[in-house]
């Protein structure tokens, strides 16, 4: 199994491809990690160094992969943080190239737009391109609650409204929507899976951090994709993802700024705790 993962890369920290590629590989999926940025650290901390890659640079890297016939064996494309609209255009071209090489390949869009309470943290033209073009191309979509609300223009304050917002997305085109950070109780957060066949939730204990570590969404999208490729069963992938991601969150100390991805890598692969999946619709 092989995934082309197109998203940000940082020297320090486990965000973007610096989380996704490692998680995919530890879960037995070969990752072609193509960067949209090369930054010293997460820009949200301020003072970062580095740059965004131009769309032409992403195309050139894709040319190199094509020359090596590396795209022939790609089972999926995963995209994450896009710093500029040109990055999104390059992702669309990359998806087309992978599908031309393997018509059975599918596209998992992690629509990195923003979060509560900050709102959007990508430029407006990037957000519009994700909503209007990348979402339509996807077979798998992995938004957080804020992103789902922004993409659909709906209120997503509780599981029932989250399901109502996601349902039209799976009816418009058969796809799986995995919504992260779903409020399920004062003590738990859930992952909600919505498919043409219904909706399911897996709830895990809520961890409180003074400063929330970045990268949990990037990690979740990659882990779900890996489990989906391995099992070909979205509900089984939901259950496995809840256990894998919670193992990393549980190992992350309250004062840490980074996810304990390396420390918890064995637990991510074989979690000590499993979480029940409840069908809600």
Short mmCIF file of C-alpha atoms in Angstrom, two decimals, residues 3-275:
data_model
loop_
_atom_site.label_atom_id
_atom_site.label_comp_id
_atom_site.label_asym_id
_atom_site.label_seq_id
_atom_site.Cartn_x
_atom_site.Cartn_y
_atom_site.Cartn_z
CA UNK A 3 -0.14 6.98 -0.18
CA UNK A 4 0.94 10.25 -1.76
CA UNK A 5 0.64 12.75 1.11
CA UNK A 6 0.72 16.41 0.06
CA UNK A 7 0.85 18.81 3.01
CA UNK A 8 3.08 20.95 5.16
CA UNK A 9 6.41 19.83 6.55
CA UNK A 10 8.14 21.18 9.66
CA UNK A 11 11.63 20.58 10.99
CA UNK A 12 10.38 20.74 14.58
CA UNK A 13 7.15 19.12 15.70
CA UNK A 14 4.60 16.58 14.54
CA UNK A 15 2.26 18.45 12.20
CA UNK A 16 1.39 18.00 8.53
CA UNK A 17 3.57 15.44 6.83
CA UNK A 18 5.85 15.44 9.86
CA UNK A 19 3.00 13.60 11.60
CA UNK A 20 1.15 11.93 8.74
CA UNK A 21 4.08 10.26 6.98
CA UNK A 22 5.43 8.72 10.19
CA UNK A 23 1.98 7.46 11.21
CA UNK A 24 1.31 5.95 7.80
CA UNK A 25 4.67 4.19 7.78
CA UNK A 26 4.31 2.82 11.31
CA UNK A 27 0.90 1.46 10.33
CA UNK A 28 2.41 -0.36 7.36
CA UNK A 29 1.64 2.06 4.54
CA UNK A 30 4.39 3.48 2.37
CA UNK A 31 4.22 7.28 2.32
CA UNK A 32 5.41 9.59 -0.43
CA UNK A 33 5.66 12.81 1.59
CA UNK A 34 5.41 15.77 -0.79
CA UNK A 35 5.67 19.13 1.04
CA UNK A 36 3.55 22.21 0.43
CA UNK A 37 5.73 24.13 2.91
CA UNK A 38 9.08 23.74 4.56
CA UNK A 39 8.91 25.55 7.90
CA UNK A 40 11.10 25.48 10.97
CA UNK A 41 8.05 24.91 13.19
CA UNK A 42 4.29 25.42 13.32
CA UNK A 43 3.46 29.00 12.18
CA UNK A 44 0.93 29.32 14.97
CA UNK A 45 3.79 29.69 17.44
CA UNK A 46 5.13 32.75 15.65
CA UNK A 47 8.59 33.49 14.36
CA UNK A 48 8.75 30.53 12.01
CA UNK A 49 11.32 30.40 9.20
CA UNK A 50 11.10 28.75 5.82
CA UNK A 51 8.74 29.09 2.90
CA UNK A 52 5.81 27.75 0.99
CA UNK A 53 6.59 25.81 -2.17
CA UNK A 54 5.30 27.29 -5.41
CA UNK A 55 2.78 25.28 -7.39
CA UNK A 56 5.41 24.76 -10.08
CA UNK A 57 7.76 23.21 -7.52
CA UNK A 58 5.08 20.74 -6.44
CA UNK A 59 4.52 19.90 -10.11
CA UNK A 60 8.26 19.35 -10.58
CA UNK A 61 8.38 16.97 -7.63
CA UNK A 62 5.43 15.12 -9.14
CA UNK A 63 7.35 14.92 -12.44
CA UNK A 64 10.22 13.25 -10.60
CA UNK A 65 7.87 10.73 -9.00
CA UNK A 66 6.29 10.06 -12.37
CA UNK A 67 9.69 9.48 -13.97
CA UNK A 68 10.37 6.81 -11.32
CA UNK A 69 6.91 5.27 -11.90
CA UNK A 70 6.23 5.79 -8.19
CA UNK A 71 2.67 6.91 -8.93
CA UNK A 72 1.73 3.55 -10.46
CA UNK A 73 1.46 1.92 -7.06
CA UNK A 74 -0.36 4.73 -5.26
CA UNK A 75 -3.58 3.61 -3.61
CA UNK A 76 -4.59 7.06 -2.37
CA UNK A 77 -3.76 10.75 -2.27
CA UNK A 78 -3.97 12.62 1.03
CA UNK A 79 -3.89 16.41 1.18
CA UNK A 80 -3.63 18.69 4.20
CA UNK A 81 -2.44 22.25 4.84
CA UNK A 82 -2.29 24.42 1.72
CA UNK A 83 -0.59 27.81 2.17
CA UNK A 84 -1.81 29.31 -1.11
CA UNK A 85 -4.36 28.66 -3.82
CA UNK A 86 -1.58 27.59 -6.21
CA UNK A 87 -0.89 24.68 -3.85
CA UNK A 88 -4.49 23.53 -4.23
CA UNK A 89 -4.27 23.73 -8.00
CA UNK A 90 -1.15 21.57 -7.83
CA UNK A 91 -2.99 19.06 -5.63
CA UNK A 92 -5.76 18.81 -8.24
CA UNK A 93 -3.16 18.09 -10.91
CA UNK A 94 -1.50 15.51 -8.66
CA UNK A 95 -4.82 13.72 -8.05
CA UNK A 96 -5.40 13.53 -11.81
CA UNK A 97 -1.94 12.06 -12.37
CA UNK A 98 -2.35 9.42 -9.67
CA UNK A 99 -5.78 8.43 -10.99
CA UNK A 100 -4.36 8.18 -14.50
CA UNK A 101 -1.69 5.81 -13.18
CA UNK A 102 -4.14 3.86 -10.99
CA UNK A 103 -7.85 4.32 -11.71
CA UNK A 104 -8.71 2.64 -8.39
CA UNK A 105 -6.85 5.24 -6.33
CA UNK A 106 -8.96 7.54 -4.17
CA UNK A 107 -8.51 10.97 -2.65
CA UNK A 108 -8.69 11.83 1.05
CA UNK A 109 -9.11 15.55 1.64
CA UNK A 110 -8.22 16.86 5.09
CA UNK A 111 -9.70 20.36 4.65
CA UNK A 112 -7.34 22.33 6.87
CA UNK A 113 -9.19 25.63 7.23
CA UNK A 114 -9.25 26.63 10.89
CA UNK A 115 -10.78 25.86 14.24
CA UNK A 116 -12.74 27.38 17.08
CA UNK A 117 -12.30 29.96 18.51
CA UNK A 118 -9.77 31.41 16.02
CA UNK A 119 -11.81 30.78 12.88
CA UNK A 120 -10.13 30.55 9.47
CA UNK A 121 -6.35 30.52 9.49
CA UNK A 122 -5.84 30.07 5.75
CA UNK A 123 -6.34 32.77 3.09
CA UNK A 124 -9.89 33.20 1.80
CA UNK A 125 -8.98 32.00 -1.70
CA UNK A 126 -7.49 28.79 -0.29
CA UNK A 127 -10.63 28.14 1.77
CA UNK A 128 -12.84 28.74 -1.27
CA UNK A 129 -10.76 26.40 -3.46
CA UNK A 130 -11.00 23.63 -0.86
CA UNK A 131 -14.77 24.08 -0.53
CA UNK A 132 -15.56 24.50 -4.21
CA UNK A 133 -13.13 22.09 -5.86
CA UNK A 134 -11.13 19.78 -3.58
CA UNK A 135 -14.13 18.57 -1.57
CA UNK A 136 -15.90 17.60 -4.79
CA UNK A 137 -12.90 15.50 -5.84
CA UNK A 138 -12.70 13.58 -2.58
CA UNK A 139 -13.89 10.11 -1.67
CA UNK A 140 -12.87 10.65 1.97
CA UNK A 141 -13.25 13.95 3.86
CA UNK A 142 -11.88 14.56 7.38
CA UNK A 143 -12.97 17.98 8.73
CA UNK A 144 -13.16 19.12 12.32
CA UNK A 145 -16.47 20.59 13.48
CA UNK A 146 -15.54 24.16 12.58
CA UNK A 147 -14.40 23.11 9.11
CA UNK A 148 -17.56 21.09 8.48
CA UNK A 149 -19.68 24.09 9.49
CA UNK A 150 -17.69 26.44 7.26
CA UNK A 151 -17.82 24.09 4.27
CA UNK A 152 -21.57 23.55 4.54
CA UNK A 153 -22.77 26.85 6.02
CA UNK A 154 -24.57 24.93 8.78
CA UNK A 155 -24.62 24.97 12.56
CA UNK A 156 -22.61 22.02 13.92
CA UNK A 157 -22.88 22.41 17.69
CA UNK A 158 -23.95 18.86 18.60
CA UNK A 159 -23.93 15.34 17.10
CA UNK A 160 -27.40 15.69 15.54
CA UNK A 161 -26.51 18.91 13.71
CA UNK A 162 -23.09 17.55 12.73
CA UNK A 163 -24.79 14.55 11.12
CA UNK A 164 -27.29 16.85 9.38
CA UNK A 165 -24.41 18.90 7.94
CA UNK A 166 -22.40 15.87 6.78
CA UNK A 167 -25.30 13.88 5.32
CA UNK A 168 -25.70 15.99 2.13
CA UNK A 169 -21.97 15.59 1.46
CA UNK A 170 -22.26 11.80 1.29
CA UNK A 171 -25.49 11.97 -0.71
CA UNK A 172 -24.03 14.28 -3.34
CA UNK A 173 -21.21 11.82 -3.99
CA UNK A 174 -20.67 8.46 -2.30
CA UNK A 175 -17.95 9.19 0.21
CA UNK A 176 -16.94 8.81 3.82
CA UNK A 177 -16.87 11.87 6.07
CA UNK A 178 -14.93 11.54 9.32
CA UNK A 179 -15.62 14.50 11.64
CA UNK A 180 -13.16 15.10 14.46
CA UNK A 181 -13.58 16.78 17.87
CA UNK A 182 -17.31 16.02 18.07
CA UNK A 183 -18.68 17.07 21.50
CA UNK A 184 -20.25 13.97 23.05
CA UNK A 185 -20.22 14.83 26.79
CA UNK A 186 -18.38 16.97 29.33
CA UNK A 187 -15.76 14.25 29.62
CA UNK A 188 -15.52 12.86 26.08
CA UNK A 189 -14.89 13.88 22.49
CA UNK A 190 -15.96 11.82 19.55
CA UNK A 191 -15.06 10.86 16.03
CA UNK A 192 -18.17 10.69 13.84
CA UNK A 193 -18.21 8.69 10.64
CA UNK A 194 -20.94 9.46 8.11
CA UNK A 195 -21.37 7.24 5.05
CA UNK A 196 -24.22 6.58 2.61
CA UNK A 197 -25.22 3.75 4.97
CA UNK A 198 -25.53 5.79 8.17
CA UNK A 199 -23.52 7.39 10.96
CA UNK A 200 -21.39 6.08 13.82
CA UNK A 201 -19.57 7.67 16.78
CA UNK A 202 -16.56 6.51 18.77
CA UNK A 203 -16.05 8.61 21.93
CA UNK A 204 -12.76 8.86 23.83
CA UNK A 205 -11.84 10.62 27.10
CA UNK A 206 -11.24 14.35 26.78
CA UNK A 207 -7.73 15.53 27.62
CA UNK A 208 -7.24 19.11 28.85
CA UNK A 209 -4.05 20.91 27.79
CA UNK A 210 -2.99 24.42 28.75
CA UNK A 211 -1.77 24.82 25.19
CA UNK A 212 -3.36 22.33 22.82
CA UNK A 213 -0.67 20.41 20.91
CA UNK A 214 -0.89 20.89 17.16
CA UNK A 215 -1.21 18.07 14.67
CA UNK A 216 -4.02 15.92 16.10
CA UNK A 217 -6.17 16.47 13.00
CA UNK A 218 -3.27 15.68 10.66
CA UNK A 219 -2.56 12.53 12.63
CA UNK A 220 -6.21 11.45 12.66
CA UNK A 221 -6.64 11.82 8.89
CA UNK A 222 -3.51 9.75 8.21
CA UNK A 223 -4.38 7.06 10.74
CA UNK A 224 -7.94 6.72 9.43
CA UNK A 225 -6.67 6.47 5.86
CA UNK A 226 -4.15 3.78 6.84
CA UNK A 227 -6.77 1.72 8.67
CA UNK A 228 -9.24 2.17 5.81
CA UNK A 229 -6.71 0.94 3.26
CA UNK A 230 -5.88 -2.07 5.41
CA UNK A 231 -9.42 -3.10 6.39
CA UNK A 232 -11.53 -1.74 3.49
CA UNK A 233 -14.18 -1.26 6.19
CA UNK A 234 -14.92 2.34 7.25
CA UNK A 235 -16.58 1.40 10.55
CA UNK A 236 -13.68 -0.86 11.51
CA UNK A 237 -11.32 1.96 10.50
CA UNK A 238 -13.24 4.36 12.77
CA UNK A 239 -12.84 2.05 15.76
CA UNK A 240 -9.16 1.46 15.09
CA UNK A 241 -8.52 5.18 14.57
CA UNK A 242 -10.11 6.09 17.90
CA UNK A 243 -7.80 3.68 19.71
CA UNK A 244 -4.67 4.68 17.80
CA UNK A 245 -5.11 8.44 18.13
CA UNK A 246 -6.14 8.29 21.78
CA UNK A 247 -3.00 6.27 22.54
CA UNK A 248 -0.91 9.21 21.28
CA UNK A 249 -3.04 11.84 23.06
CA UNK A 250 -2.94 9.90 26.34
CA UNK A 251 0.86 9.69 26.17
CA UNK A 252 1.22 13.45 25.63
CA UNK A 253 1.94 15.23 28.92
CA UNK A 254 -0.23 18.27 29.81
CA UNK A 255 2.64 20.74 29.45
CA UNK A 256 3.96 19.40 26.16
CA UNK A 257 3.63 21.44 22.96
CA UNK A 258 4.12 18.41 20.72
CA UNK A 259 2.20 15.16 20.42
CA UNK A 260 4.08 12.20 21.90
CA UNK A 261 4.04 10.50 18.53
CA UNK A 262 7.44 8.85 18.75
CA UNK A 263 7.05 7.83 22.38
CA UNK A 264 3.62 6.33 21.73
CA UNK A 265 4.32 4.77 18.33
CA UNK A 266 3.96 1.17 19.51
CA UNK A 267 0.72 1.99 21.31
CA UNK A 268 -0.55 3.73 18.18
CA UNK A 269 -0.03 0.52 16.22
CA UNK A 270 -1.44 -1.75 18.95
CA UNK A 271 -3.57 0.34 21.34
CA UNK A 272 -4.10 -0.94 24.86
CA UNK A 273 -7.62 0.53 24.93
CA UNK A 274 -10.42 0.06 22.43
CA UNK A 275 -13.54 2.21 22.27
#
